[in-house]
Amino acid sequence: SQKIEQNSEALNIQEGKTATLTCNYTNYSPAYLQWYRQDPGRGPVFLLLIRENEKEKRKERLKVTFDTTLKQSLFHITASQPADSATYLCALGGNSGYALNFGKGTSLLVTP
Amino acid sequence: DGGITQSPKYLFRKEGQNVTLSCEQNLNHDAMYWYRQDPGQGLRLIYYSQIVNDFQKGDIAEGYSVSREKKESFPLTVTSAQKNPTAFYLCASKKKRDRAYNEQFFGPGTRLTVL
């Protein structure tokens, strides 16, 4: 069955460092992958989308890579700030009506 | 402001009761979705609708029902048949139903607790 795995343990890093979050998938051949940010008690917010023919995508301090051979996406936040503390979800195209299949998310805590 | 609204923010239900969660969007989006999120879990798809008067079951539709009588509205009813309804419910919409790459816009969520 299709499976999406994200780091289950929270990631704690110091302000100014680069945070790297991992999303691995199995039994999937996604045409694209999306990353969302979710703050406690709120709905996810779209951050970036990367397509299968793209190796890397950047948006301000964010960078996403997509390796379809390794079946993995890496999400980087450079020069991290305490305001970046949140849960980050990766999502792949699902089988139904272009709904998304989400990973469980990785919690990021950036300390001053 | 354009966006998705969900109400209520918190909802308490007694066992055996049906409750309806509201989801409204003024983004003129075609597709709408309902997800359920449990602590430490990813979002799971309950129902989705790609066009008015049409909707499809997602991965965990048992015990839930929906309607899509208007483009902007997609209410979710949690019936008494849903054995474990306590969860955080998220509604989302997408601009074009046939464009896989479109991002999804999420509402603020409704937290349902069964007493």
mmCIF file of C-alpha atoms in Angstrom:
data_model
loop_
_atom_site.group_PDB
_atom_site.id
_atom_site.type_symbol
_atom_site.label_atom_id
_atom_site.label_comp_id
_atom_site.label_asym_id
_atom_site.label_seq_id
_atom_site.Cartn_x
_atom_site.Cartn_y
_atom_site.Cartn_z
ATOM 1 C CA SER A 1 0.000 0.000 0.000
ATOM 2 C CA GLN A 2 1.050 3.596 -0.490
ATOM 3 C CA LYS A 3 3.010 5.008 2.363
ATOM 4 C CA ILE A 4 4.452 8.426 3.196
ATOM 5 C CA GLU A 5 6.993 8.717 5.992
ATOM 6 C CA GLN A 6 8.260 11.829 7.686
ATOM 7 C CA ASN A 7 10.630 12.134 10.646
ATOM 8 C CA SER A 8 8.465 11.164 13.578
ATOM 9 C CA GLU A 9 10.709 12.834 16.118
ATOM 10 C CA ALA A 10 10.613 16.567 16.563
ATOM 11 C CA LEU A 11 13.496 18.499 15.096
ATOM 12 C CA ASN A 12 15.099 21.042 17.410
ATOM 13 C CA ILE A 13 17.576 23.476 15.940
ATOM 14 C CA GLN A 14 19.168 26.745 16.852
ATOM 15 C CA GLU A 15 18.151 30.004 15.241
ATOM 16 C CA GLY A 16 20.197 30.773 12.146
ATOM 17 C CA LYS A 17 20.889 27.140 11.291
ATOM 18 C CA THR A 18 19.419 25.255 8.353
ATOM 19 C CA ALA A 19 16.574 22.885 9.125
ATOM 20 C CA THR A 20 16.234 19.824 6.899
ATOM 21 C CA LEU A 21 13.074 17.741 6.923
ATOM 22 C CA THR A 22 12.664 14.443 5.104
ATOM 23 C CA CYS A 23 9.730 12.905 3.285
ATOM 24 C CA ASN A 24 10.045 9.339 2.000
ATOM 25 C CA TYR A 25 7.401 7.469 0.091
ATOM 26 C CA THR A 26 6.793 3.933 -1.110
ATOM 27 C CA ASN A 27 4.483 2.351 -3.654
ATOM 28 C CA TYR A 28 3.958 5.723 -5.271
ATOM 29 C CA SER A 29 4.792 7.304 -8.565
ATOM 30 C CA PRO A 30 3.732 10.858 -7.802
ATOM 31 C CA ALA A 31 3.631 13.473 -10.490
ATOM 32 C CA TYR A 32 4.215 16.108 -7.843
ATOM 33 C CA LEU A 33 4.797 16.645 -4.170
ATOM 34 C CA GLN A 34 3.632 19.497 -1.967
ATOM 35 C CA TRP A 35 4.799 20.864 1.374
ATOM 36 C CA TYR A 36 2.502 22.525 3.881
ATOM 37 C CA ARG A 37 3.026 24.273 7.201
ATOM 38 C CA GLN A 38 0.588 23.699 10.063
ATOM 39 C CA ASP A 39 0.492 25.680 13.281
ATOM 40 C CA PRO A 40 -1.192 24.180 16.368
ATOM 41 C CA GLY A 41 -4.968 24.183 16.104
ATOM 42 C CA ARG A 42 -4.981 25.644 12.612
ATOM 43 C CA GLY A 43 -5.347 24.423 9.050
ATOM 44 C CA PRO A 44 -2.305 23.680 6.891
ATOM 45 C CA VAL A 45 -0.930 26.400 4.655
ATOM 46 C CA PHE A 46 0.620 25.626 1.278
ATOM 47 C CA LEU A 47 4.322 26.377 0.938
ATOM 48 C CA LEU A 48 5.812 24.779 -2.152
ATOM 49 C CA LEU A 49 5.060 22.341 -4.928
ATOM 50 C CA ILE A 50 7.651 20.393 -6.894
ATOM 51 C CA ARG A 51 6.952 18.300 -9.955
ATOM 52 C CA GLU A 52 8.509 14.968 -10.837
ATOM 53 C CA ASN A 53 10.654 16.503 -13.566
ATOM 54 C CA GLU A 54 12.051 19.150 -11.222
ATOM 55 C CA LYS A 55 15.024 18.417 -9.025
ATOM 56 C CA GLU A 56 14.883 21.523 -6.883
ATOM 57 C CA LYS A 57 12.573 24.437 -6.122
ATOM 58 C CA ARG A 58 13.265 27.555 -4.100
ATOM 59 C CA LYS A 59 11.127 30.211 -2.492
ATOM 60 C CA GLU A 60 12.835 32.797 -0.312
ATOM 61 C CA ARG A 61 14.463 30.815 2.541
ATOM 62 C CA LEU A 62 12.789 27.563 1.527
ATOM 63 C CA LYS A 63 14.224 24.902 -0.734
ATOM 64 C CA VAL A 64 12.703 21.596 -1.760
ATOM 65 C CA THR A 65 14.387 18.734 -3.579
ATOM 66 C CA PHE A 66 12.705 15.777 -5.190
ATOM 67 C CA ASP A 67 14.528 12.544 -5.988
ATOM 68 C CA THR A 68 12.183 10.109 -7.698
ATOM 69 C CA THR A 69 14.866 7.417 -7.735
ATOM 70 C CA LEU A 70 15.321 7.534 -3.970
ATOM 71 C CA LYS A 71 11.611 8.259 -3.552
ATOM 72 C CA GLN A 72 12.464 11.128 -1.286
ATOM 73 C CA SER A 73 11.927 14.842 -0.884
ATOM 74 C CA LEU A 74 14.008 17.093 1.343
ATOM 75 C CA PHE A 75 12.669 20.372 2.682
ATOM 76 C CA HIS A 76 15.189 22.964 3.821
ATOM 77 C CA ILE A 77 14.687 26.169 5.756
ATOM 78 C CA THR A 78 17.815 28.285 5.727
ATOM 79 C CA ALA A 79 18.608 30.925 8.337
ATOM 80 C CA SER A 80 15.835 29.490 10.488
ATOM 81 C CA GLN A 81 13.902 31.722 12.882
ATOM 82 C CA PRO A 82 11.767 30.966 15.938
ATOM 83 C CA ALA A 83 8.746 31.955 13.815
ATOM 84 C CA ASP A 84 9.485 28.936 11.614
ATOM 85 C CA SER A 85 8.512 26.644 14.509
ATOM 86 C CA ALA A 86 5.552 24.585 13.301
ATOM 87 C CA THR A 87 4.664 21.179 11.925
ATOM 88 C CA TYR A 88 5.563 20.604 8.297
ATOM 89 C CA LEU A 89 3.552 18.182 6.201
ATOM 90 C CA CYS A 90 4.451 16.647 2.888
ATOM 91 C CA ALA A 91 1.674 15.545 0.576
ATOM 92 C CA LEU A 92 1.477 13.510 -2.586
ATOM 93 C CA GLY A 93 -1.273 13.191 -5.117
ATOM 94 C CA GLY A 94 -3.834 10.681 -3.987
ATOM 95 C CA ASN A 95 -6.030 8.377 -5.970
ATOM 96 C CA SER A 96 -9.264 10.265 -5.464
ATOM 97 C CA GLY A 97 -10.247 13.471 -7.181
ATOM 98 C CA TYR A 98 -6.796 14.968 -6.852
ATOM 99 C CA ALA A 99 -7.077 14.873 -3.118
ATOM 100 C CA LEU A 100 -3.780 14.668 -1.319
ATOM 101 C CA ASN A 101 -2.234 11.925 0.773
ATOM 102 C CA PHE A 102 -0.446 13.514 3.693
ATOM 103 C CA GLY A 103 2.430 12.359 5.808
ATOM 104 C CA LYS A 104 2.101 12.638 9.579
ATOM 105 C CA GLY A 105 4.278 15.712 9.643
ATOM 106 C CA THR A 106 7.479 16.699 11.397
ATOM 107 C CA SER A 107 7.469 19.167 14.238
ATOM 108 C CA LEU A 108 10.188 21.807 14.011
ATOM 109 C CA LEU A 109 11.266 23.905 16.973
ATOM 110 C CA VAL A 110 13.695 26.747 16.398
ATOM 111 C CA THR A 111 15.190 28.138 19.577
ATOM 112 C CA PRO A 112 16.828 31.556 19.934
ATOM 113 C CA ASP B 1 -11.192 38.798 2.037
ATOM 114 C CA GLY B 2 -11.375 35.547 0.117
ATOM 115 C CA GLY B 3 -10.989 32.315 1.990
ATOM 116 C CA ILE B 4 -12.551 29.306 3.624
ATOM 117 C CA THR B 5 -14.512 29.487 6.816
ATOM 118 C CA GLN B 6 -15.474 26.625 9.080
ATOM 119 C CA SER B 7 -17.885 26.739 11.936
ATOM 120 C CA PRO B 8 -18.079 26.160 14.738
ATOM 121 C CA LYS B 9 -14.476 26.193 15.918
ATOM 122 C CA TYR B 10 -15.304 23.823 18.784
ATOM 123 C CA LEU B 11 -18.183 21.371 18.864
ATOM 124 C CA PHE B 12 -19.299 19.000 21.552
ATOM 125 C CA ARG B 13 -21.546 16.093 20.798
ATOM 126 C CA LYS B 14 -23.286 13.582 22.950
ATOM 127 C CA GLU B 15 -23.105 9.980 21.894
ATOM 128 C CA GLY B 16 -25.881 9.067 19.508
ATOM 129 C CA GLN B 17 -26.286 12.576 18.116
ATOM 130 C CA ASN B 18 -25.708 13.694 14.569
ATOM 131 C CA VAL B 19 -23.840 16.966 14.115
ATOM 132 C CA THR B 20 -23.137 19.073 11.051
ATOM 133 C CA LEU B 21 -19.915 20.959 10.413
ATOM 134 C CA SER B 22 -20.085 23.953 8.151
ATOM 135 C CA CYS B 23 -17.590 24.798 5.389
ATOM 136 C CA GLU B 24 -17.972 27.836 3.136
ATOM 137 C CA GLN B 25 -15.572 29.262 0.555
ATOM 138 C CA ASN B 26 -15.732 32.441 -1.491
ATOM 139 C CA LEU B 27 -12.739 31.604 -3.658
ATOM 140 C CA ASN B 28 -14.898 30.340 -6.529
ATOM 141 C CA HIS B 29 -13.095 27.005 -6.297
ATOM 142 C CA ASP B 30 -14.518 23.971 -8.016
ATOM 143 C CA ALA B 31 -13.325 21.195 -5.723
ATOM 144 C CA MET B 32 -13.829 20.839 -1.993
ATOM 145 C CA TYR B 33 -12.541 18.266 0.467
ATOM 146 C CA TRP B 34 -13.048 17.091 4.021
ATOM 147 C CA TYR B 35 -10.160 15.661 6.003
ATOM 148 C CA ARG B 36 -9.913 14.313 9.501
ATOM 149 C CA GLN B 37 -6.787 14.738 11.638
ATOM 150 C CA ASP B 38 -6.080 12.764 14.788
ATOM 151 C CA PRO B 39 -3.200 13.541 17.167
ATOM 152 C CA GLY B 40 0.119 12.516 15.655
ATOM 153 C CA GLN B 41 -1.577 11.444 12.463
ATOM 154 C CA GLY B 42 -1.679 12.743 8.959
ATOM 155 C CA LEU B 43 -4.804 14.096 7.361
ATOM 156 C CA ARG B 44 -7.194 11.435 6.123
ATOM 157 C CA LEU B 45 -9.703 12.059 3.368
ATOM 158 C CA ILE B 46 -13.375 11.661 4.286
ATOM 159 C CA TYR B 47 -15.266 12.982 1.261
ATOM 160 C CA TYR B 48 -14.583 15.194 -1.720
ATOM 161 C CA SER B 49 -16.623 17.025 -4.305
ATOM 162 C CA GLN B 50 -15.401 18.166 -7.671
ATOM 163 C CA ILE B 51 -18.578 19.822 -8.830
ATOM 164 C CA VAL B 52 -21.946 20.922 -7.494
ATOM 165 C CA ASN B 53 -24.388 18.094 -6.797
ATOM 166 C CA ASP B 54 -21.651 15.489 -6.981
ATOM 167 C CA PHE B 55 -19.405 14.026 -4.305
ATOM 168 C CA GLN B 56 -17.316 10.933 -3.732
ATOM 169 C CA LYS B 57 -16.224 8.884 -0.747
ATOM 170 C CA GLY B 58 -12.687 9.174 0.439
ATOM 171 C CA ASP B 59 -10.679 6.713 2.466
ATOM 172 C CA ILE B 60 -12.710 6.903 5.698
ATOM 173 C CA ALA B 61 -16.272 7.840 4.681
ATOM 174 C CA GLU B 62 -18.122 5.434 6.968
ATOM 175 C CA GLY B 63 -20.262 7.277 9.487
ATOM 176 C CA TYR B 64 -20.138 10.572 7.590
ATOM 177 C CA SER B 65 -22.323 12.241 4.975
ATOM 178 C CA VAL B 66 -22.008 15.374 2.861
ATOM 179 C CA SER B 67 -23.937 17.510 0.396
ATOM 180 C CA ARG B 68 -22.874 19.984 -2.286
ATOM 181 C CA GLU B 69 -25.942 21.980 -3.259
ATOM 182 C CA LYS B 70 -23.996 25.179 -3.826
ATOM 183 C CA LYS B 71 -20.523 25.740 -5.182
ATOM 184 C CA GLU B 72 -19.427 27.627 -2.096
ATOM 185 C CA SER B 73 -20.742 25.236 0.538
ATOM 186 C CA PHE B 74 -19.798 21.690 1.516
ATOM 187 C CA PRO B 75 -21.222 20.714 4.930
ATOM 188 C CA LEU B 76 -20.172 17.516 6.658
ATOM 189 C CA THR B 77 -22.518 15.555 8.915
ATOM 190 C CA VAL B 78 -20.996 13.271 11.506
ATOM 191 C CA THR B 79 -23.597 10.628 12.212
ATOM 192 C CA SER B 80 -24.073 8.414 15.221
ATOM 193 C CA ALA B 81 -22.689 5.570 13.104
ATOM 194 C CA GLN B 82 -19.211 7.093 13.355
ATOM 195 C CA LYS B 83 -17.734 5.167 16.260
ATOM 196 C CA ASN B 84 -14.848 7.440 17.099
ATOM 197 C CA PRO B 85 -15.671 10.942 15.916
ATOM 198 C CA THR B 86 -13.495 12.941 18.289
ATOM 199 C CA ALA B 87 -10.965 14.621 16.005
ATOM 200 C CA PHE B 88 -9.940 17.819 14.245
ATOM 201 C CA TYR B 89 -11.859 18.276 10.993
ATOM 202 C CA LEU B 90 -10.421 20.274 8.128
ATOM 203 C CA CYS B 91 -12.164 21.499 5.019
ATOM 204 C CA ALA B 92 -10.158 22.412 1.928
ATOM 205 C CA SER B 93 -10.784 23.673 -1.561
ATOM 206 C CA LYS B 94 -8.937 23.642 -4.853
ATOM 207 C CA LYS B 95 -9.362 25.953 -7.786
ATOM 208 C CA LYS B 96 -9.806 23.494 -10.635
ATOM 209 C CA ARG B 97 -11.029 19.983 -10.171
ATOM 210 C CA ASP B 98 -9.002 18.640 -13.043
ATOM 211 C CA ARG B 99 -5.710 20.354 -12.231
ATOM 212 C CA ALA B 100 -3.687 18.062 -10.051
ATOM 213 C CA TYR B 101 -0.999 20.653 -9.357
ATOM 214 C CA ASN B 102 -3.288 23.191 -7.759
ATOM 215 C CA GLU B 103 -2.561 23.854 -4.129
ATOM 216 C CA GLN B 104 -5.255 23.236 -1.577
ATOM 217 C CA PHE B 105 -6.564 26.004 0.644
ATOM 218 C CA PHE B 106 -7.591 24.936 4.112
ATOM 219 C CA GLY B 107 -10.083 26.330 6.559
ATOM 220 C CA PRO B 108 -9.251 26.898 10.233
ATOM 221 C CA GLY B 109 -10.739 23.579 11.295
ATOM 222 C CA THR B 110 -13.428 22.365 13.686
ATOM 223 C CA ARG B 111 -12.489 20.410 16.762
ATOM 224 C CA LEU B 112 -15.208 17.885 17.569
ATOM 225 C CA THR B 113 -15.361 16.220 20.951
ATOM 226 C CA VAL B 114 -17.774 13.471 21.900
ATOM 227 C CA LEU B 115 -18.854 13.634 25.507
#
